[in-house]
Amino acid sequence: MSELLSKIAECIEFGKINKAAPYPPQMKGQDGADELTRQALDEGIHAQDILSKSLMIGMEKVGIKFRENKVFVPQVLMSAKAMNTAMVHLKPFFLSGEVKQKGKFIIGTVEGDLHDIGKNLVSMMVEGNGWEVIDLGTDVKADQFVAAVKEHENAFVGLSALLTTTMVNMEKITKAIKEAVPGAKVAVGGAPVTNDFCKKIGADAYSPDPQGLVEYLNAQVA
Ligand code: B1M
């Protein structure tokens, strides 16, 4: 069992989607996340074990390598694609409640801002680490965040901004969320955002990269 789970983790780490995929070259012709996840389920390995002992391990390794500039956006996207392929096989177990997720995470790029590449990477990494992600998209206004936080009880919130002109909207969004749902936790990130800015606007956490955010979220439910 552990050998198969290690192989799946490797597929996620290196972005091997399925046997037909030519990427990465060193794994050409080998089974990918698609075939191996199916095989693991057929062999009776519990979906929860596949998630926590292989998919999440692979995703964590990518997150750390990305933070250390050892891999870049394209590699992370391939890993996320491999992860999503594996997740298709696990979806029925999520829906039946057999596989437990760590919690809910609402994310959006703030009002006025249309940049979504970084926000999407964050979403994929958080989802790949066992969280249910509610992605509100781009140009998300305070009332949309508030509605989502009211709908999804105990969800954590993530705000992304890429412009110095839109990061200022994080303050009113954070205030609106906290006014509507006292105790709600808001994390902020994006190229122009800093830890000082996070503190100044009353948000709860800042991370410069997806892995730091994942570590913050995991620590909240540990
Ligand atoms: Co725009 N743009 N852009 N742009 N754009 C920047 C951001 C800019 C720095 C370019 C420049 O001038 N050098 C500049 C901002 C300057 C400033 O504010 N100081 C800029 C500008 C000015 C603009 C327009 C105003 C241009 C114009 O129309 N005159 C316009 C604004 C549109 C709008 O939003 N209203 C605009 C438009 C666009 C495109 C549509 C063309 C396109 C976006 C496409 C898309 O996202 N679908 C675009 C792009 C691609 C860029 C650059 C080139 C790349 C941004 C990106 O995707 N980076 C960018 C210049 C650059 O960075 N080289 C630029 C890759 C991404 C993985 O990184 O988003 O930082 P990033 O996310 C990181 C971290 O920040 C972190 O994790 C991610 C992975 O490490 N992170 C979080 C992000 N969110 C997080 C949340 C967290 C935690 C971590 O917790 C919740």
XYZ file of C-alpha atoms and ligand atoms in Angstrom, residues 66 73 105-109 112-122 138 157-166 170 186-192 205-213, ligand 1:
137
model
C 7.634 26.713 -5.110
C 4.180 28.515 -11.928
C -11.949 28.379 2.644
C -13.555 31.261 0.754
C -11.259 33.129 -1.618
C -11.563 35.984 -4.080
C -9.587 38.730 -5.751
C -11.574 46.381 -8.836
C -8.917 43.729 -9.406
C -9.057 41.236 -12.269
C -5.769 39.398 -11.664
C -6.531 35.778 -10.917
C -3.435 33.685 -11.663
C -2.024 33.946 -8.148
C -5.467 33.567 -6.567
C -6.054 30.392 -8.610
C -2.715 28.960 -7.526
C -3.595 29.640 -3.909
C -12.273 38.293 -9.318
C -11.542 33.861 4.134
C -8.676 34.735 1.788
C -8.341 38.061 -0.051
C -5.975 38.468 -2.979
C -4.889 41.749 -4.626
C -2.245 42.568 -7.226
C -2.671 46.320 -7.542
C -1.673 49.038 -5.120
C -4.947 50.713 -6.098
C -7.080 47.687 -5.132
C -9.017 44.805 1.529
C -9.380 36.821 7.158
C -6.035 36.145 5.472
C -4.541 38.463 2.860
C -1.923 38.092 0.146
C -0.775 39.176 -3.288
C 2.349 40.882 -4.624
C 1.897 44.382 -3.103
C -2.882 36.584 8.619
C -0.595 37.391 5.737
C 1.388 35.049 3.559
C 3.544 35.915 0.572
C 2.941 32.469 -0.940
C 0.342 29.665 -1.052
C 2.324 27.312 1.174
C 2.433 29.829 4.018
C -1.313 30.229 3.774
Co -1.454 43.429 -14.483
N -0.346 44.525 -13.325
N -2.635 44.987 -14.831
N -2.397 42.270 -15.705
N -0.053 42.221 -14.260
C 0.753 43.845 -12.639
C 0.316 43.326 -11.287
C 1.830 45.022 -12.552
C 2.829 44.853 -11.394
C 2.546 45.162 -13.896
C 3.536 46.320 -13.926
O 3.151 47.444 -14.072
N 4.812 46.015 -13.758
C 0.907 46.287 -12.405
C 0.533 46.688 -10.977
C 1.267 47.923 -10.522
C 0.853 48.304 -9.167
O -0.269 48.296 -8.775
N 1.847 48.630 -8.378
C -0.290 45.859 -13.230
C -1.225 46.751 -13.808
C -0.940 48.217 -13.633
C -2.362 46.317 -14.524
C -3.425 47.170 -15.212
C -3.889 48.388 -14.403
C -2.860 47.558 -16.572
C -3.726 48.512 -17.354
O -4.761 48.133 -17.804
N -3.236 49.724 -17.447
C -4.574 46.167 -15.434
C -5.528 46.128 -14.248
C -6.735 45.289 -14.531
C -7.522 45.085 -13.267
O -7.208 44.212 -12.484
N -8.522 45.915 -13.047
C -3.808 44.893 -15.517
C -4.230 43.794 -16.262
C -3.545 42.605 -16.389
C -3.966 41.488 -17.314
C -5.471 41.305 -17.443
C -3.388 41.798 -18.673
C -3.173 40.265 -16.706
C -4.005 39.460 -15.652
C -4.479 38.147 -16.212
C -5.071 37.284 -15.117
O -4.713 37.348 -13.952
N -5.973 36.428 -15.553
C -2.062 40.974 -15.956
C -0.863 40.332 -15.533
C -0.683 38.908 -15.987
C 0.098 40.988 -14.745
C 1.502 40.484 -14.340
C 2.357 40.512 -15.619
C 1.579 39.095 -13.722
C 0.678 38.882 -12.498
C 0.691 37.409 -12.152
O -0.189 36.675 -12.525
N 1.774 36.935 -11.479
C 1.955 41.569 -13.280
C 3.420 41.945 -13.379
C 4.327 40.928 -12.747
O 4.029 40.434 -11.655
N 5.387 40.627 -13.375
C 0.960 42.632 -13.463
C 1.981 35.525 -11.210
C 1.215 35.099 -9.933
C 1.485 33.617 -9.679
O 1.737 35.842 -8.853
O -0.459 37.019 -8.441
O 1.644 37.676 -7.151
P 0.801 36.650 -7.814
O 0.430 35.555 -6.739
C 1.400 34.950 -5.930
C 1.598 35.622 -4.578
O 1.368 37.013 -4.613
C 0.692 34.861 -3.655
O 0.650 33.551 -4.190
C 0.840 33.580 -5.593
C 1.796 32.484 -5.929
O 3.033 32.685 -5.322
N -0.687 35.279 -3.429
C -1.289 35.031 -2.238
C -1.576 35.836 -4.258
N -2.743 35.987 -3.641
C -2.602 35.496 -2.391
C -3.500 35.375 -1.332
C -3.047 34.815 -0.130
C -1.747 34.365 -0.005
C -0.839 34.463 -1.051
O -3.828 34.664 0.954
C -5.190 34.930 0.875
